[in-house]
Short mmCIF file of C-alpha atoms in Angstrom, two decimals:
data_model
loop_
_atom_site.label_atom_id
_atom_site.label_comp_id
_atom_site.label_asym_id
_atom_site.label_seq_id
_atom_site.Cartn_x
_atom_site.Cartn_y
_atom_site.Cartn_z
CA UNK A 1 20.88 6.33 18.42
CA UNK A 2 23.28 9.10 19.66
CA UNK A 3 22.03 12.90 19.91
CA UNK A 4 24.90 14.84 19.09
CA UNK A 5 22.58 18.73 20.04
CA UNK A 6 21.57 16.87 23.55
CA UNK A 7 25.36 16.07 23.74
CA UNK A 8 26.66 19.49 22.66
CA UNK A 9 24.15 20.92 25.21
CA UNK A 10 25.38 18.83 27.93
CA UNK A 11 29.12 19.63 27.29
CA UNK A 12 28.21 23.47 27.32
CA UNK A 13 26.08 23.67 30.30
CA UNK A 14 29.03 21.28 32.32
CA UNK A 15 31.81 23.36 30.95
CA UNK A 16 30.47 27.23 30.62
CA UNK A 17 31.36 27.82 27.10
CA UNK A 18 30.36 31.50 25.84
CA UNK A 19 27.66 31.48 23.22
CA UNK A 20 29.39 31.05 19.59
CA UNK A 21 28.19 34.09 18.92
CA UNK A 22 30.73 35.50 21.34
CA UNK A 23 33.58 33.82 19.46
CA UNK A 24 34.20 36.56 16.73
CA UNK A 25 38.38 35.81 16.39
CA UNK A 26 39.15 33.19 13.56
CA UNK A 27 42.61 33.45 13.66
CA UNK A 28 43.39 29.65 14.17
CA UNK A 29 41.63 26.71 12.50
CA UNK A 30 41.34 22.96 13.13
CA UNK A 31 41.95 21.60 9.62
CA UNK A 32 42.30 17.89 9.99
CA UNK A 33 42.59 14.85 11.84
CA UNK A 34 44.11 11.50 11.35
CA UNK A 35 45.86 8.73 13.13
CA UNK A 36 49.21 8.21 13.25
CA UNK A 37 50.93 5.65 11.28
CA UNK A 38 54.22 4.62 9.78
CA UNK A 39 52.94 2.65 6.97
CA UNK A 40 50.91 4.23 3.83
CA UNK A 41 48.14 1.75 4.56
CA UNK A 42 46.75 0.89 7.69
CA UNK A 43 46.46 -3.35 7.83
CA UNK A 44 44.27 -4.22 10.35
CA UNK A 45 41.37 -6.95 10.99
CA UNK A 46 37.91 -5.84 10.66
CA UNK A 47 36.20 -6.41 14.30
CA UNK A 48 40.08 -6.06 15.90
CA UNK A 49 40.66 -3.33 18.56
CA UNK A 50 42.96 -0.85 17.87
CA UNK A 51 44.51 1.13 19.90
CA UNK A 52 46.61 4.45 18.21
CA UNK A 53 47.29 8.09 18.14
CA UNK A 54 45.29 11.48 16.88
CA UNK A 55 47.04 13.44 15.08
CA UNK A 56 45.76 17.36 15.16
CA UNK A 57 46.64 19.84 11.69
CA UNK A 58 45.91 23.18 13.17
CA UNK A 59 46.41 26.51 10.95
CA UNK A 60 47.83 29.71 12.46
CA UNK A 61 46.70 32.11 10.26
CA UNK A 62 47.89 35.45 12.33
CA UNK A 63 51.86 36.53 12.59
CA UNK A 64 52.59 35.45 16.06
CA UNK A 65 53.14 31.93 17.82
CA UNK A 66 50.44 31.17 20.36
CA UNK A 67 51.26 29.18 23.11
CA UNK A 68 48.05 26.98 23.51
CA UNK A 69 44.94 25.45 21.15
CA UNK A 70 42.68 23.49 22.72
CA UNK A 71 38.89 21.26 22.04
CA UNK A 72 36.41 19.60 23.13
CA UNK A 73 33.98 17.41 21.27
CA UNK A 74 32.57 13.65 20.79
CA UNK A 75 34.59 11.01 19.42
CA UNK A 76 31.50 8.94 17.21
CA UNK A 77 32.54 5.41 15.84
CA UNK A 78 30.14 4.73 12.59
CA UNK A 79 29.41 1.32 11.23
CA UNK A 80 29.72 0.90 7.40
CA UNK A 81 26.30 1.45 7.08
CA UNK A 82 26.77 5.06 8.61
CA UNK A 83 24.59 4.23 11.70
CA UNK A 84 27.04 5.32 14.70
CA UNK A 85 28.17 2.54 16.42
CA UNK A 86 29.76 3.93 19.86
CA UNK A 87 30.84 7.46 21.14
CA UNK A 88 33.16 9.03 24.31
CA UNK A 89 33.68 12.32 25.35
CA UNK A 90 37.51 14.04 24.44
CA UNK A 91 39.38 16.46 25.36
CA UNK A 92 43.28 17.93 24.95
CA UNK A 93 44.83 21.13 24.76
CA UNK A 94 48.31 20.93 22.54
CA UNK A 95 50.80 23.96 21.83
CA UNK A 96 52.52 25.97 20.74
CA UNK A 97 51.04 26.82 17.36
CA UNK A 98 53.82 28.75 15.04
CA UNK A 99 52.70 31.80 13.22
CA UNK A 100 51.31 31.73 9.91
CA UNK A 101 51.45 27.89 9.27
CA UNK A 102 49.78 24.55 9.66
CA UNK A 103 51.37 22.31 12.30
CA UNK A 104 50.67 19.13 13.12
CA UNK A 105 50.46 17.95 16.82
CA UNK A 106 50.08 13.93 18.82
CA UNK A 107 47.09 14.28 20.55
CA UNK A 108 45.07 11.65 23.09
CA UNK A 109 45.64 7.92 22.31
CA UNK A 110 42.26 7.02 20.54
CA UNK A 111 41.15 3.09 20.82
CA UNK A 112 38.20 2.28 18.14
CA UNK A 113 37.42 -0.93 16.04
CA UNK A 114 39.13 -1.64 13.00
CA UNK A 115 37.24 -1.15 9.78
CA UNK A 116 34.70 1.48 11.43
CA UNK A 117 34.67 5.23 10.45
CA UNK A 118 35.84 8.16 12.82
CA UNK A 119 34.35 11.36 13.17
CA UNK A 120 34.96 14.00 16.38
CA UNK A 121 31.51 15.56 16.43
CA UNK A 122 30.26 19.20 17.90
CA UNK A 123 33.56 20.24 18.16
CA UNK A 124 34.37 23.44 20.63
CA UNK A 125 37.75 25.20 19.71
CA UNK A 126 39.89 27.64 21.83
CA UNK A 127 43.33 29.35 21.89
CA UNK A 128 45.87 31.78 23.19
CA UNK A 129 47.36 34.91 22.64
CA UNK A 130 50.85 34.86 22.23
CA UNK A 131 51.78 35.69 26.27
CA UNK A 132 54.09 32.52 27.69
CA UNK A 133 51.71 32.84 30.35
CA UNK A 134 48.85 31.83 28.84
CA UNK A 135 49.18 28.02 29.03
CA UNK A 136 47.02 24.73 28.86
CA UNK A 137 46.02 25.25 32.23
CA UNK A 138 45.30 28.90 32.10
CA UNK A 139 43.01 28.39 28.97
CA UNK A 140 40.93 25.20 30.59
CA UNK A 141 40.53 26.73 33.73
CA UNK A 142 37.85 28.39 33.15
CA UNK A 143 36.43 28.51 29.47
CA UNK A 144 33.98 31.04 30.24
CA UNK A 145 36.77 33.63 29.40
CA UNK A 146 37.76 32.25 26.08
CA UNK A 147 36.22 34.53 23.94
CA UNK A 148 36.82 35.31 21.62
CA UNK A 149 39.73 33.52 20.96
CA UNK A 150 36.89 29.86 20.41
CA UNK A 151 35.09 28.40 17.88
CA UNK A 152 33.05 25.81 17.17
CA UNK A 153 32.65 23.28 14.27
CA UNK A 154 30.02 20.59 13.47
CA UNK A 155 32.62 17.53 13.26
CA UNK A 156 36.00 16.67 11.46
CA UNK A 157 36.57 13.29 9.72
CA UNK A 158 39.11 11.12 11.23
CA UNK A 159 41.70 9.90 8.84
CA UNK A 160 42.76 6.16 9.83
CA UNK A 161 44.47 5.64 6.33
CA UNK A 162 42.37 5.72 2.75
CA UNK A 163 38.69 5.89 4.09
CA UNK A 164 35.00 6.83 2.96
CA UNK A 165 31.60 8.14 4.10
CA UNK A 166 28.67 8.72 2.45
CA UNK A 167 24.86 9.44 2.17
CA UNK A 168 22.08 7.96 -0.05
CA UNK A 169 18.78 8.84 -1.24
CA UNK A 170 16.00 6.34 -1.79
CA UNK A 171 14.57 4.69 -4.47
CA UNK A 172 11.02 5.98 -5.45
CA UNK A 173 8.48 4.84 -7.64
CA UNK A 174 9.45 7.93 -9.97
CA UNK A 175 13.32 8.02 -9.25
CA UNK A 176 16.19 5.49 -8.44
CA UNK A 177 18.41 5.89 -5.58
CA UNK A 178 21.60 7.05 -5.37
CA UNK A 179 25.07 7.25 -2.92
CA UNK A 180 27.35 9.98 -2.57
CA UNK A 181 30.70 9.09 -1.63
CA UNK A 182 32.90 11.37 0.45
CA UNK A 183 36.77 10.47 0.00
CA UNK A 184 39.55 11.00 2.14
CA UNK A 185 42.64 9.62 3.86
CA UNK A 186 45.52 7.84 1.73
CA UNK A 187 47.22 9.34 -1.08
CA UNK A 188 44.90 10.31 -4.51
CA UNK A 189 43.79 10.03 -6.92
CA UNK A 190 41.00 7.35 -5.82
CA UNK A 191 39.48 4.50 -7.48
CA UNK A 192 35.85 3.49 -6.44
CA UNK A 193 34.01 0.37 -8.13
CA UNK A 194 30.66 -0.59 -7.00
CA UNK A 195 29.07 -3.86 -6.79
CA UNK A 196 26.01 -5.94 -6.03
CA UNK A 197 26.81 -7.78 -2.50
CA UNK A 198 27.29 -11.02 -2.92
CA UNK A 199 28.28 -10.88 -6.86
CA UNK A 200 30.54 -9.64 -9.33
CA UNK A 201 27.89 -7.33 -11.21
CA UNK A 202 30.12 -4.23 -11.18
CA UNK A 203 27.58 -1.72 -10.97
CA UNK A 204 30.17 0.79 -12.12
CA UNK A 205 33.77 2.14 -11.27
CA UNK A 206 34.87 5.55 -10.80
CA UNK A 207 38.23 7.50 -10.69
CA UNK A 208 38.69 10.71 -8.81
CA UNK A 209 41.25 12.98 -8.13
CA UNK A 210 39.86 13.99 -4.46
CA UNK A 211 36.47 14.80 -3.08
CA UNK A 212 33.35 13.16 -3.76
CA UNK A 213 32.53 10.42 -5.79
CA UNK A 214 28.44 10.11 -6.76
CA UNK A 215 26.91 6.65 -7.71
CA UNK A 216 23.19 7.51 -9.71
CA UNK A 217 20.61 5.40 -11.29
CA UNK A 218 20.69 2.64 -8.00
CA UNK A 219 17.70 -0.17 -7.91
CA UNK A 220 17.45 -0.58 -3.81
CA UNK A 221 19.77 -2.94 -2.31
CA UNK A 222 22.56 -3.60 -0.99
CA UNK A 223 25.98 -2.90 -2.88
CA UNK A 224 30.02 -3.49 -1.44
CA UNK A 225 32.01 -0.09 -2.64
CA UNK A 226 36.00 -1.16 -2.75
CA UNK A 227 37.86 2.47 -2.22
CA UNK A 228 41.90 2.20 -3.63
CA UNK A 229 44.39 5.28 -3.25
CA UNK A 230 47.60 5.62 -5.17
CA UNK A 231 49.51 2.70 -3.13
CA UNK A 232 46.61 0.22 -3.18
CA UNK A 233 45.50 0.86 0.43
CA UNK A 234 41.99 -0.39 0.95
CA UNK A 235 38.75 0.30 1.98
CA UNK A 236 35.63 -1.86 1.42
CA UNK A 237 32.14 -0.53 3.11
CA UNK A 238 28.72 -1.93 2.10
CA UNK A 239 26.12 0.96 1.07
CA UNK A 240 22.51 0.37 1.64
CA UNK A 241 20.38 1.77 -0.84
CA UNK A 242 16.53 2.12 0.58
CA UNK A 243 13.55 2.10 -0.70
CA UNK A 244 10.32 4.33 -0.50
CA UNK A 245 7.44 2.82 -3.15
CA UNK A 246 4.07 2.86 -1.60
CA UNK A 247 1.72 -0.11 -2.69
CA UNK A 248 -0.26 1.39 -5.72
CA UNK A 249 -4.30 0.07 -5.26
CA UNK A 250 -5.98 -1.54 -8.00
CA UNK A 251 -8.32 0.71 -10.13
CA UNK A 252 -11.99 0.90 -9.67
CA UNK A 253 -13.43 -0.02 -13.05
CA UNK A 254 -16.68 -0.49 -14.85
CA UNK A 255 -17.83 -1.91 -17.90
CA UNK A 256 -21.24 -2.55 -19.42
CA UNK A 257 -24.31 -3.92 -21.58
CA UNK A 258 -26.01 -3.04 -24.75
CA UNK A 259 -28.09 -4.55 -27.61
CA UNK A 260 -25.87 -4.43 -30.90
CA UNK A 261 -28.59 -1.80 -32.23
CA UNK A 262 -28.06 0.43 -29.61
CA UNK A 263 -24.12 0.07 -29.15
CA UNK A 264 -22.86 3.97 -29.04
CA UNK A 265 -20.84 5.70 -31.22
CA UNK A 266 -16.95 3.97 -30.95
CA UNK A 267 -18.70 0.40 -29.59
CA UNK A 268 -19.51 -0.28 -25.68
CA UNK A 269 -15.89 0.67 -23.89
CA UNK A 270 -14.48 -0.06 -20.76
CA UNK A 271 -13.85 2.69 -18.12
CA UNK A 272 -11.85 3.24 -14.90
CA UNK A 273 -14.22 4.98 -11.99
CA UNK A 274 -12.99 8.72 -10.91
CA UNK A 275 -9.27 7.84 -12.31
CA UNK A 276 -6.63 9.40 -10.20
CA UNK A 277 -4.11 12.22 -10.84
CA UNK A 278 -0.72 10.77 -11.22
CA UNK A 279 -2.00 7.69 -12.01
CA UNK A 280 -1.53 5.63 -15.70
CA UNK A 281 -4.15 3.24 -16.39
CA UNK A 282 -3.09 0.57 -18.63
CA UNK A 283 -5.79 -2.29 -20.41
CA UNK A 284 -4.70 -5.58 -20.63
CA UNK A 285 -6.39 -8.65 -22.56
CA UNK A 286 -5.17 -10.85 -19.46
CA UNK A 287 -5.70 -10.78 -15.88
CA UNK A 288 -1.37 -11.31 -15.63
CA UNK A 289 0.52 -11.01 -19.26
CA UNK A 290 -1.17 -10.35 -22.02
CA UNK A 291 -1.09 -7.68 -24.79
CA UNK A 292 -1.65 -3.63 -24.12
CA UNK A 293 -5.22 -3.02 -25.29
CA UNK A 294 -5.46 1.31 -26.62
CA UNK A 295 -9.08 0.61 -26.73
CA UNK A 296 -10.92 -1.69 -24.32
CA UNK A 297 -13.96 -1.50 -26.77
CA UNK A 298 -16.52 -4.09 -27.53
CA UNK A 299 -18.40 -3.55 -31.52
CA UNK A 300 -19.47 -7.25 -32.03
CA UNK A 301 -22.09 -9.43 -30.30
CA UNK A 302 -20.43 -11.39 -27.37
CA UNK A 303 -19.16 -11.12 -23.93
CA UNK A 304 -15.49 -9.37 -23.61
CA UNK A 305 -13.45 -8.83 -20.45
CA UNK A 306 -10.58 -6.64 -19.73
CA UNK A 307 -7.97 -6.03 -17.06
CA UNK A 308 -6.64 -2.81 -15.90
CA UNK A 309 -3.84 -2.03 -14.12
CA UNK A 310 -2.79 1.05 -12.27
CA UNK A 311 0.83 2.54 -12.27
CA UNK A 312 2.70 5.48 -10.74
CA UNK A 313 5.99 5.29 -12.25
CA UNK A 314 7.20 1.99 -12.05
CA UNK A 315 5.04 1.09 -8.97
CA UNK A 316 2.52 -0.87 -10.12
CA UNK A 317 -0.61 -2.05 -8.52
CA UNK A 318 -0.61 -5.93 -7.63
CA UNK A 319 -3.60 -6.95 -9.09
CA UNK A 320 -5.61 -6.13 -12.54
CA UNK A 321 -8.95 -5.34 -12.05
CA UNK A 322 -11.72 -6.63 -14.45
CA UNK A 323 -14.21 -5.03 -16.48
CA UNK A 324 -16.83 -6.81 -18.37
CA UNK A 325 -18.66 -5.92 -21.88
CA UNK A 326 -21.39 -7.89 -23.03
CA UNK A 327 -23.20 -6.96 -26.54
CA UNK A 328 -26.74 -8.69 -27.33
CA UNK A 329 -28.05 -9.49 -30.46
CA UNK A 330 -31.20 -7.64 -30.95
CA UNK A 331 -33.71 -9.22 -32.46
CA UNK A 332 -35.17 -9.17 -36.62
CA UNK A 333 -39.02 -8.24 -36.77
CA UNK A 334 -41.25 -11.15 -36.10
CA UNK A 335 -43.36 -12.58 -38.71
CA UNK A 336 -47.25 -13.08 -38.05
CA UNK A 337 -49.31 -16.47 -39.59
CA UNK A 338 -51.88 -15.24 -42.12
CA UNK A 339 -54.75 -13.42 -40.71
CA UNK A 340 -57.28 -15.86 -39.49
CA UNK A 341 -61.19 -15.03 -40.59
CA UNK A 342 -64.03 -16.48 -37.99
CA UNK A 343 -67.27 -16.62 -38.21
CA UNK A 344 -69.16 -16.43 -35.01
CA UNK A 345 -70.08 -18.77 -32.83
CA UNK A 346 -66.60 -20.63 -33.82
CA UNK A 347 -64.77 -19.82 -30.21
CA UNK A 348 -62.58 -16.77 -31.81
CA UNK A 349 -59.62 -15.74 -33.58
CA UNK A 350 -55.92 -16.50 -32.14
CA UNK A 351 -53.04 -14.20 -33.26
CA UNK A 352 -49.24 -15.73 -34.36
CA UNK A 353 -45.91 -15.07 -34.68
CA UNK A 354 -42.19 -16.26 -35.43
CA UNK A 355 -39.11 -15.44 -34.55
CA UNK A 356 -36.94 -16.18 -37.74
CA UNK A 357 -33.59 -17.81 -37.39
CA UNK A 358 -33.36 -16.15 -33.26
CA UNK A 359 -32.27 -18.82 -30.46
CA UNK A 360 -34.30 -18.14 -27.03
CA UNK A 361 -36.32 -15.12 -28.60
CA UNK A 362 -38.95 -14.31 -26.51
CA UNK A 363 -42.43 -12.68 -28.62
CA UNK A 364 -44.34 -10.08 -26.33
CA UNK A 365 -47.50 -8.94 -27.82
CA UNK A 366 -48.76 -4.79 -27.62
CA UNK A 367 -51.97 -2.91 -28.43
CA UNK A 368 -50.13 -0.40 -30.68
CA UNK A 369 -46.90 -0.37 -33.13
CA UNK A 370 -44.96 1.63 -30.28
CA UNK A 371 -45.44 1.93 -26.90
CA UNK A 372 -48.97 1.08 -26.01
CA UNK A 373 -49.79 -1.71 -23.29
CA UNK A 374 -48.83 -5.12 -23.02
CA UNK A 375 -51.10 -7.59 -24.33
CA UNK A 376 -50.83 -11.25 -22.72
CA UNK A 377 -53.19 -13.27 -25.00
CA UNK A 378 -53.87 -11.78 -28.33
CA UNK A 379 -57.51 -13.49 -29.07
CA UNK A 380 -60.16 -11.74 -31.31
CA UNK A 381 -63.59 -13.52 -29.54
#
């Protein structure tokens, strides 16, 4: 990775420059760069070296001619991707610049690889007055005496025939990603289609006059953009659409137990543990598929699971987690034999009861008709 301030630094501490501060005159501006080229399109094979010619636009805005314009900067070749891909120092001084015009000027011959993107980066501008005297070499001699006739500027697309860059946002779990195209080079209006790599799903095609071109509403991925100007010259780059969705955990859930006499008001109900804010919770009647469940409620006698999942956006936590209800029957009134009548010395009285139509009931006898203690044979001797 290239560090274009540590560069900049470097090239002002080697060189001298004044501050930018101290260059107050903006009387002549680098508008534009390009290559040179005799054809509308530039045909070349991707991966090829190339070897050709800057071209420098440079706009005298005052009413006098001046003699010399010259710059600095870093010459940055960019993969389609955007990541840079190589970078050298440049340098020329080019003159003279007529008066209240743009004029374009051959610069240095630039080599670069065919089908990458150009950019001069951290640029540092400076110029004459309108003396004969004050040449090339006067105004490079020392460019601590520049101001203020200097400038500076962050970087200036190269134009090597009908081009592109662009920048992209990621894909969220709350938003979808997106690309915005920067167009240039060739002759407009533009025509940009999108599509999935490695298919012909046009994702969608726009048509622009000049400028920028956006692309919204982008799953992550990786999608081939084919850029055509007015005469059919060419560009194809491949746009890399990222992703940020954090893994979303699994809820915390609880569920529960109760006779069916004792169920609360609404049945026995499912609940997630200290939900989350953010965070949906969705029931399920399936630990994967299933139908929604609105109320993960048991009312009946049985056992009932349910499976909730958590979801910010459309990030959804990988598993369901499981909550189980379970309603008992509770049990009818037992019914007691007749009352047995002893006479003494007979070995005493036995008390009984039945559980009536109850599967597994268990009969606990008590010394009172509530509460009262436990009584573990219930004999009258």
């Amino acid at each position: 990775m290239f560090s274009f301030v540590f560069l900049s630094a470097v090239l002002q501490a080697q060189l001298n420059f004044p501050p930018p501060s101290s260059c107050t005159s903006k009387d002549l501006e680098l508008v534009s760069a390009r290559l040179l080229s005799q054809e509308p399109c530039f045909n070349c094979t991707a991966g090829n070296t190339v070897e050709n010619t800057l071209v420098l636009a440079i706009n005298n805005k005052t009413g006098s001619t001046r003699t010399s314009f010259a710059f600095w900067g870093t010459l940055v070749q960019y993969n389609s991707d955007g990541t840079p891909f190589d970078s050298m120092r440049i340098h020329d001084c080019v003159g003279p610049v007529a008066r209240n015009k743009t004029t374009e000027f051959s610069s240095i011959p630039v080599t670069y690889k065919c089908g990458k993107t150009l950019k001069i980066k951290n640029l540092y501008l400076a110029w004459t007055d309108a003396s004969s005297k004050s040449t090339c070499a006067v105004l490079t001699s020392d460019v601590s005496k520049i101001n203020p006739k200097c400038g500076t500027l962050p970087e200036i697309a190269i134009q090597a025939g009908v081009d592109m860059s662009y920048t992209t946002t990621k894909e969220t779990c709350t938003s979808p990603g997106s690309a915005e195209l920067t167009l240039f080079g060739g002759t407009p209006p533009y025509t940009a289609e999108m599509v999935v790599s490695g298919s012909n799903t046009v994702v969608r095609s726009i048509t622009q006059a000049f400028g920028k071109a956006s692309f919204t509403d982008l799953a992550a991925g990786t999608y081939t953009v084919t850029l055509k100007d007015k005469n059919n010259c060419v560009a194809v780059r491949q746009v890399i659409i990222g992703t940020d969705k954090p893994a979303t955990p699994a809820p915390i859930v609880e569920g529960g137990e109760s006779c069916s006499a004792s169920l609360p008001v609404g049945g026995l109900k499912a609940t997630v543990v200290s939900p989350l804010a953010g965070v949906t919770y969705t029931w399920y009647s399936a630990a994967s598929g299933g139908a929604v469940v609105a109320d993960p409620s048991a009312t009946t006698v049985g056992t009932t699971t349910y499976y909730a999942e958590a979801s910010i956006g459309d990030c959804k936590s990988e598993n369901r987690s499981e909550a189980t209800l379970v309603v008992k029957r509770t049990p009818v009134e037992p019914v007691g034999a007749a009352d047995p009548y002893l006479c003494e010395p007979q070995g005493g009285a036995t008390l009984t009861a039945e559980a009536t139509a109850e599967e597994n009931a268990t009969i606990s006898w008590y010394n009172a008709a509530s509460g009262g203690a436990s009584v573990v044979n219930p004999v009258l001797s």
